[in-house]
Short mmCIF file of C-alpha atoms and ligand atoms in Angstrom, two decimals:
data_model
loop_
_atom_site.label_atom_id
_atom_site.label_comp_id
_atom_site.label_asym_id
_atom_site.label_seq_id
_atom_site.Cartn_x
_atom_site.Cartn_y
_atom_site.Cartn_z
CA UNK A 1 -19.62 -12.04 8.44
CA UNK A 2 -21.07 -11.02 5.39
CA UNK A 3 -19.00 -8.63 2.92
CA UNK A 4 -19.61 -4.84 3.95
CA UNK A 5 -22.17 -3.13 1.18
CA UNK A 6 -19.28 -0.31 0.70
CA UNK A 7 -17.28 -2.92 -0.90
CA UNK A 8 -19.56 -3.14 -3.35
CA UNK A 9 -19.92 -0.07 -4.18
CA UNK A 10 -17.84 1.80 -7.26
CA UNK A 11 -15.52 5.04 -5.84
CA UNK A 12 -17.22 8.60 -6.62
CA UNK A 13 -15.99 11.96 -7.66
CA UNK A 14 -13.12 12.63 -11.09
CA UNK A 15 -10.23 10.26 -10.14
CA UNK A 16 -8.17 11.12 -13.37
CA UNK A 17 -5.67 12.38 -11.23
CA UNK A 18 -5.29 9.14 -9.82
CA UNK A 19 -2.30 6.91 -10.18
CA UNK A 20 -2.98 4.01 -8.51
CA UNK A 21 0.30 1.50 -7.43
CA UNK A 22 -0.53 -2.18 -6.91
CA UNK A 23 1.70 -5.12 -6.72
CA UNK A 24 3.21 -7.60 -3.87
CA UNK A 25 4.88 -6.96 -0.96
CA UNK A 26 8.71 -5.40 -1.61
CA UNK A 27 7.68 -4.94 -5.20
CA UNK A 28 9.36 -1.51 -4.47
CA UNK A 29 6.04 0.79 -4.87
CA UNK A 30 6.47 2.36 -2.07
CA UNK A 31 9.89 4.01 -2.94
CA UNK A 32 8.87 4.31 -6.83
CA UNK A 33 5.07 6.08 -4.87
CA UNK A 34 7.35 8.37 -3.43
CA UNK A 35 9.63 9.75 -6.47
CA UNK A 36 6.99 10.00 -8.97
CA UNK A 37 4.69 11.86 -6.18
CA UNK A 38 7.33 14.17 -5.10
CA UNK A 39 8.00 15.33 -8.93
CA UNK A 40 4.71 15.39 -10.38
CA UNK A 41 3.90 17.43 -7.12
CA UNK A 42 0.70 14.68 -6.32
CA UNK A 43 0.25 13.29 -2.14
CA UNK A 44 1.65 9.79 -1.59
CA UNK A 45 -0.63 7.65 0.12
CA UNK A 46 0.41 3.61 1.28
CA UNK A 47 -2.66 2.31 2.04
CA UNK A 48 -0.85 -0.45 3.22
CA UNK A 49 0.31 1.63 6.45
CA UNK A 50 -3.90 1.73 7.56
CA UNK A 51 -3.57 -2.32 7.91
CA UNK A 52 -0.37 -2.31 9.57
CA UNK A 53 -1.89 0.31 12.13
CA UNK A 54 -4.61 -1.80 12.56
CA UNK A 55 -2.79 -4.83 12.81
CA UNK A 56 -0.48 -3.07 15.17
CA UNK A 57 -3.14 -1.91 17.33
CA UNK A 58 -4.37 -5.06 17.79
CA UNK A 59 -1.28 -6.77 19.06
CA UNK A 60 -1.30 -4.10 21.63
CA UNK A 61 -4.63 -4.91 22.66
CA UNK A 62 -3.98 -8.50 22.75
CA UNK A 63 -6.60 -8.87 20.12
CA UNK A 64 -6.17 -12.07 17.68
CA UNK A 65 -5.82 -11.45 14.40
CA UNK A 66 -8.77 -13.86 13.54
CA UNK A 67 -11.01 -11.67 15.44
CA UNK A 68 -12.88 -9.80 13.01
CA UNK A 69 -15.33 -8.13 15.47
CA UNK A 70 -12.93 -6.74 17.71
CA UNK A 71 -9.98 -6.26 14.72
CA UNK A 72 -13.80 -4.35 12.79
CA UNK A 73 -13.86 -1.92 15.72
CA UNK A 74 -10.29 -0.86 15.95
CA UNK A 75 -10.29 -0.47 12.38
CA UNK A 76 -13.55 2.24 13.20
CA UNK A 77 -12.72 4.08 15.74
CA UNK A 78 -8.87 4.27 15.40
CA UNK A 79 -7.47 7.35 14.24
CA UNK A 80 -4.80 6.59 11.76
CA UNK A 81 -3.09 8.90 9.27
CA UNK A 82 -0.44 9.17 7.11
CA UNK A 83 1.49 12.36 5.98
CA UNK A 84 4.19 13.83 4.63
CA UNK A 85 7.02 12.62 6.58
CA UNK A 86 8.06 14.90 9.21
CA UNK A 87 11.32 13.53 10.22
CA UNK A 88 14.98 12.55 7.83
CA UNK A 89 15.29 9.50 8.88
CA UNK A 90 14.68 7.08 6.01
CA UNK A 91 10.92 7.39 6.48
CA UNK A 92 8.75 7.72 3.11
CA UNK A 93 6.17 9.23 5.02
CA UNK A 94 4.31 9.57 8.32
CA UNK A 95 2.55 7.16 10.32
CA UNK A 96 0.44 8.16 12.73
CA UNK A 97 -2.02 5.92 15.45
CA UNK A 98 -3.89 7.72 17.71
CA UNK A 99 -1.95 10.67 18.27
CA UNK A 100 1.61 8.63 18.42
CA UNK A 101 4.37 8.60 15.49
CA UNK A 102 4.13 4.86 14.77
CA UNK A 103 6.10 5.02 11.58
CA UNK A 104 8.60 2.63 12.76
CA UNK A 105 6.73 0.36 14.88
CA UNK A 106 4.16 -0.65 12.10
CA UNK A 107 7.18 -2.12 10.30
CA UNK A 108 8.50 -4.34 12.99
CA UNK A 109 7.86 -8.48 12.16
CA UNK A 110 5.56 -8.82 14.56
CA UNK A 111 3.27 -6.29 12.60
CA UNK A 112 4.28 -8.28 9.31
CA UNK A 113 3.76 -11.32 10.80
CA UNK A 114 0.07 -10.90 10.96
CA UNK A 115 -0.92 -7.60 9.01
CA UNK A 116 -2.16 -10.23 5.49
CA UNK A 117 -4.74 -12.13 8.62
CA UNK A 118 -6.12 -8.32 9.66
CA UNK A 119 -5.83 -7.31 5.83
CA UNK A 120 -8.14 -10.66 5.02
CA UNK A 121 -11.49 -9.71 6.65
CA UNK A 122 -13.98 -7.96 4.75
CA UNK A 123 -14.98 -6.09 7.47
CA UNK A 124 -11.93 -4.28 8.07
CA UNK A 125 -11.62 -4.07 4.65
CA UNK A 126 -14.59 -2.20 4.70
CA UNK A 127 -13.38 0.20 7.47
CA UNK A 128 -10.69 1.14 5.90
CA UNK A 129 -12.45 1.93 2.58
CA UNK A 130 -14.40 5.37 3.09
CA UNK A 131 -10.57 7.04 4.55
CA UNK A 132 -9.07 6.01 1.34
CA UNK A 133 -11.76 6.81 -1.01
CA UNK A 134 -11.71 10.71 0.43
CA UNK A 135 -8.63 10.60 -0.16
CA UNK A 136 -8.84 9.67 -3.72
CA UNK A 137 -11.07 12.14 -4.45
CA UNK A 138 -9.10 15.24 -2.73
CA UNK A 139 -6.47 15.67 -5.43
CA UNK A 140 -3.55 14.41 -7.30
CA UNK A 141 -2.07 11.71 -5.43
CA UNK A 142 -0.34 8.72 -6.07
CA UNK A 143 -2.15 5.21 -3.94
CA UNK A 144 -0.23 2.82 -2.99
CA UNK A 145 -1.50 -0.88 -2.23
CA UNK A 146 -2.57 -3.84 -3.45
CA UNK A 147 -6.44 -3.47 -4.51
CA UNK A 148 -6.17 0.51 -5.20
CA UNK A 149 -6.53 -0.36 -9.00
CA UNK A 150 -9.54 -3.23 -8.96
CA UNK A 151 -11.28 -1.88 -6.04
CA UNK A 152 -10.82 1.26 -4.20
CA UNK A 153 -10.62 3.63 -7.37
CA UNK A 154 -10.74 1.73 -10.06
CA UNK A 155 -11.58 4.70 -12.14
CA UNK A 156 -7.81 6.06 -11.24
CA UNK A 157 -6.62 7.79 -14.45
CA UNK A 158 -3.46 5.42 -14.06
CA UNK A 159 -2.73 1.78 -13.22
CA UNK A 160 0.39 0.37 -12.55
CA UNK A 161 1.11 -3.25 -11.37
CA UNK A 162 4.56 -3.37 -9.91
CA UNK A 163 6.07 -6.96 -9.18
CA UNK A 164 9.66 -9.01 -9.15
CA UNK A 165 10.70 -12.06 -8.30
CA UNK A 166 9.83 -13.39 -4.64
CA UNK A 167 13.92 -13.78 -4.19
CA UNK A 168 14.49 -10.33 -5.28
CA UNK A 169 11.69 -8.47 -3.26
CA UNK A 170 12.65 -10.86 -0.12
CA UNK A 171 16.86 -9.53 -0.74
CA UNK A 172 15.02 -5.79 -0.52
CA UNK A 173 12.88 -6.32 1.97
CA UNK A 174 15.82 -8.05 4.15
CA UNK A 175 18.58 -5.40 3.29
CA UNK A 176 15.94 -2.62 4.78
CA UNK A 177 14.92 -4.81 7.96
CA UNK A 178 18.94 -5.04 8.50
CA UNK A 179 19.68 -1.49 8.16
CA UNK A 180 17.30 -1.30 10.49
CA UNK A 181 18.97 -3.39 12.73
CA UNK A 182 16.93 -6.04 12.48
CA UNK A 183 18.11 -9.48 12.81
CA UNK A 184 15.95 -11.61 10.58
CA UNK A 185 17.22 -13.97 8.50
CA UNK A 186 16.81 -13.92 4.96
CA UNK A 187 15.15 -17.75 4.66
CA UNK A 188 12.49 -15.87 7.03
CA UNK A 189 12.04 -13.13 5.54
CA UNK A 190 11.40 -14.87 2.21
CA UNK A 191 9.21 -17.00 3.93
CA UNK A 192 7.54 -14.09 5.41
CA UNK A 193 7.06 -12.86 1.87
CA UNK A 194 5.77 -15.34 0.49
CA UNK A 195 3.40 -16.15 2.75
CA UNK A 196 1.62 -12.70 3.11
CA UNK A 197 1.67 -13.36 -0.84
CA UNK A 198 -0.61 -16.57 -0.74
CA UNK A 199 -2.58 -14.82 2.14
CA UNK A 200 -3.12 -11.72 -0.03
CA UNK A 201 -3.47 -13.70 -3.25
CA UNK A 202 -5.75 -16.34 -2.04
CA UNK A 203 -8.29 -14.02 -0.46
CA UNK A 204 -12.10 -13.89 -1.60
CA UNK A 205 -12.42 -9.98 -0.94
CA UNK A 206 -10.41 -7.45 -2.75
CA UNK A 207 -7.51 -9.82 -3.79
CA UNK A 208 -4.00 -9.12 -5.21
CA UNK A 209 -4.16 -9.02 -8.84
CA UNK A 210 -3.27 -6.39 -11.50
CA UNK A 211 -6.08 -4.27 -13.15
CA UNK A 212 -7.44 -5.60 -16.43
CA UNK A 213 -5.92 -2.18 -17.47
CA UNK A 214 -2.80 -1.84 -15.29
CA UNK A 215 0.15 -1.37 -17.37
CA UNK A 216 2.48 -4.19 -15.49
CA UNK A 217 6.68 -3.40 -14.96
CA UNK A 218 8.92 -6.15 -14.04
CA UNK A 219 11.01 -3.81 -11.28
CA UNK A 220 13.59 -7.26 -11.63
CA UNK A 221 17.31 -5.89 -11.55
CA UNK A 222 15.85 -2.50 -12.96
CA UNK A 223 17.24 0.79 -11.21
CA UNK A 224 14.70 2.82 -9.39
CA UNK A 225 15.35 5.95 -11.30
CA UNK A 226 14.16 4.44 -14.33
CA UNK A 227 10.65 2.83 -13.31
CA UNK A 228 10.01 6.16 -11.95
CA UNK A 229 10.53 7.84 -15.55
CA UNK A 230 8.69 5.28 -17.43
CA UNK A 231 5.20 5.81 -15.07
CA UNK A 232 6.17 9.52 -15.39
CA UNK A 233 6.12 9.25 -19.27
CA UNK A 234 3.62 7.25 -18.81
CA UNK A 235 1.40 9.85 -16.64
CA UNK A 236 2.64 12.79 -18.67
CA UNK A 237 1.34 12.12 -21.69
CA UNK A 238 -2.12 11.43 -20.64
CA UNK A 239 -5.12 14.11 -21.73
CA UNK A 240 -8.05 15.23 -20.26
CA UNK A 241 -11.21 15.33 -22.71
CA UNK A 242 -10.18 19.28 -23.54
CA UNK A 243 -7.25 17.27 -24.65
CA UNK A 244 -4.78 19.10 -21.81
CA UNK A 245 -2.07 17.23 -20.00
CA UNK A 246 -3.10 15.89 -17.07
CA UNK A 247 0.23 16.36 -15.18
CA UNK A 248 1.62 19.26 -17.04
CA UNK A 249 5.75 19.43 -16.18
O1 CDP B 1 5.27 -2.56 2.03
P1 CDP B 1 4.38 -3.67 1.89
O2 CDP B 1 4.63 -4.29 0.80
O3 CDP B 1 5.79 -4.99 3.00
O4 CDP B 1 2.86 -3.59 2.21
P2 CDP B 1 2.69 -2.80 2.70
O5 CDP B 1 2.15 -2.01 1.27
O6 CDP B 1 2.80 -2.23 3.84
O7 CDP B 1 1.35 -3.97 2.86
C1 CDP B 1 0.90 -4.70 3.81
C2 CDP B 1 -0.33 -6.13 3.69
O8 CDP B 1 -1.41 -5.14 4.16
C3 CDP B 1 -0.17 -6.55 2.39
O9 CDP B 1 0.28 -7.45 3.05
C4 CDP B 1 -1.63 -6.79 2.79
O10 CDP B 1 -1.67 -7.93 3.23
C5 CDP B 1 -2.45 -5.56 3.33
N1 CDP B 1 -3.23 -4.26 2.13
C6 CDP B 1 -3.80 -4.59 1.95
O11 CDP B 1 -4.49 -5.90 1.96
N2 CDP B 1 -4.56 -3.98 0.89
C7 CDP B 1 -3.81 -2.91 0.77
N3 CDP B 1 -4.85 -1.90 -0.36
C8 CDP B 1 -2.70 -2.41 1.08
C9 CDP B 1 -2.08 -3.60 1.98
#
């Protein structure tokens, strides 16, 4: 299928108060972003939830993750929203799909097993792009994903790329899943993490990679608090054209 034109066009609007956080699976992006957004008074928008919601809808309607046309239809008509958390059950945000709270369903291993194949399709990415760009233009936001700094909001005021070794990332994901009652083995979690990384980094459209001007942070063994403090300090030091802080304390 041809590449949709939106992917080639730049985002419009003032994105000085957009913080883009990209990186591979379980690099700590969402947790860091939640804390950072709360401190800065910004919205948190985790774009992975959009791809997971499309993957969940595809599973439910029996569509193959290779069926780009059907997935494009799903991504185009599905009502997906990512909102502040409505329950205190460990969630960092709510994910809604066609009027249903699917916050935990989108984290099911079945969804994790196919989401990167769903996200590989240019048509799916193009269908999910306008919503992401609308959010980026709407105000202070911390946006999390794989291609935020490179494709979705290349002129974001601050771009961060979080990374960690695959073993460390799989350990984190394994602990999170076990706490939710999952029986997936560590080896299975590691395999899936590596598999998703390979697809996300190897795809032709919007592959996972740091933007040239991203701040690279290795999160291996670094406490979350320290990572958040580092990014917050960089954000607080930023100024607009008039010299005023972009993120005043
Ligand atoms: O939370 P985790 O790091 O496991 O993944 P996620 O952020 O929920 O993203 C799930 C999948 O969606 C990724 O593995 C990518 O395949 C895809 N994704 C993407 O392609 N582009 C984004 N901006 C965000 C996610």
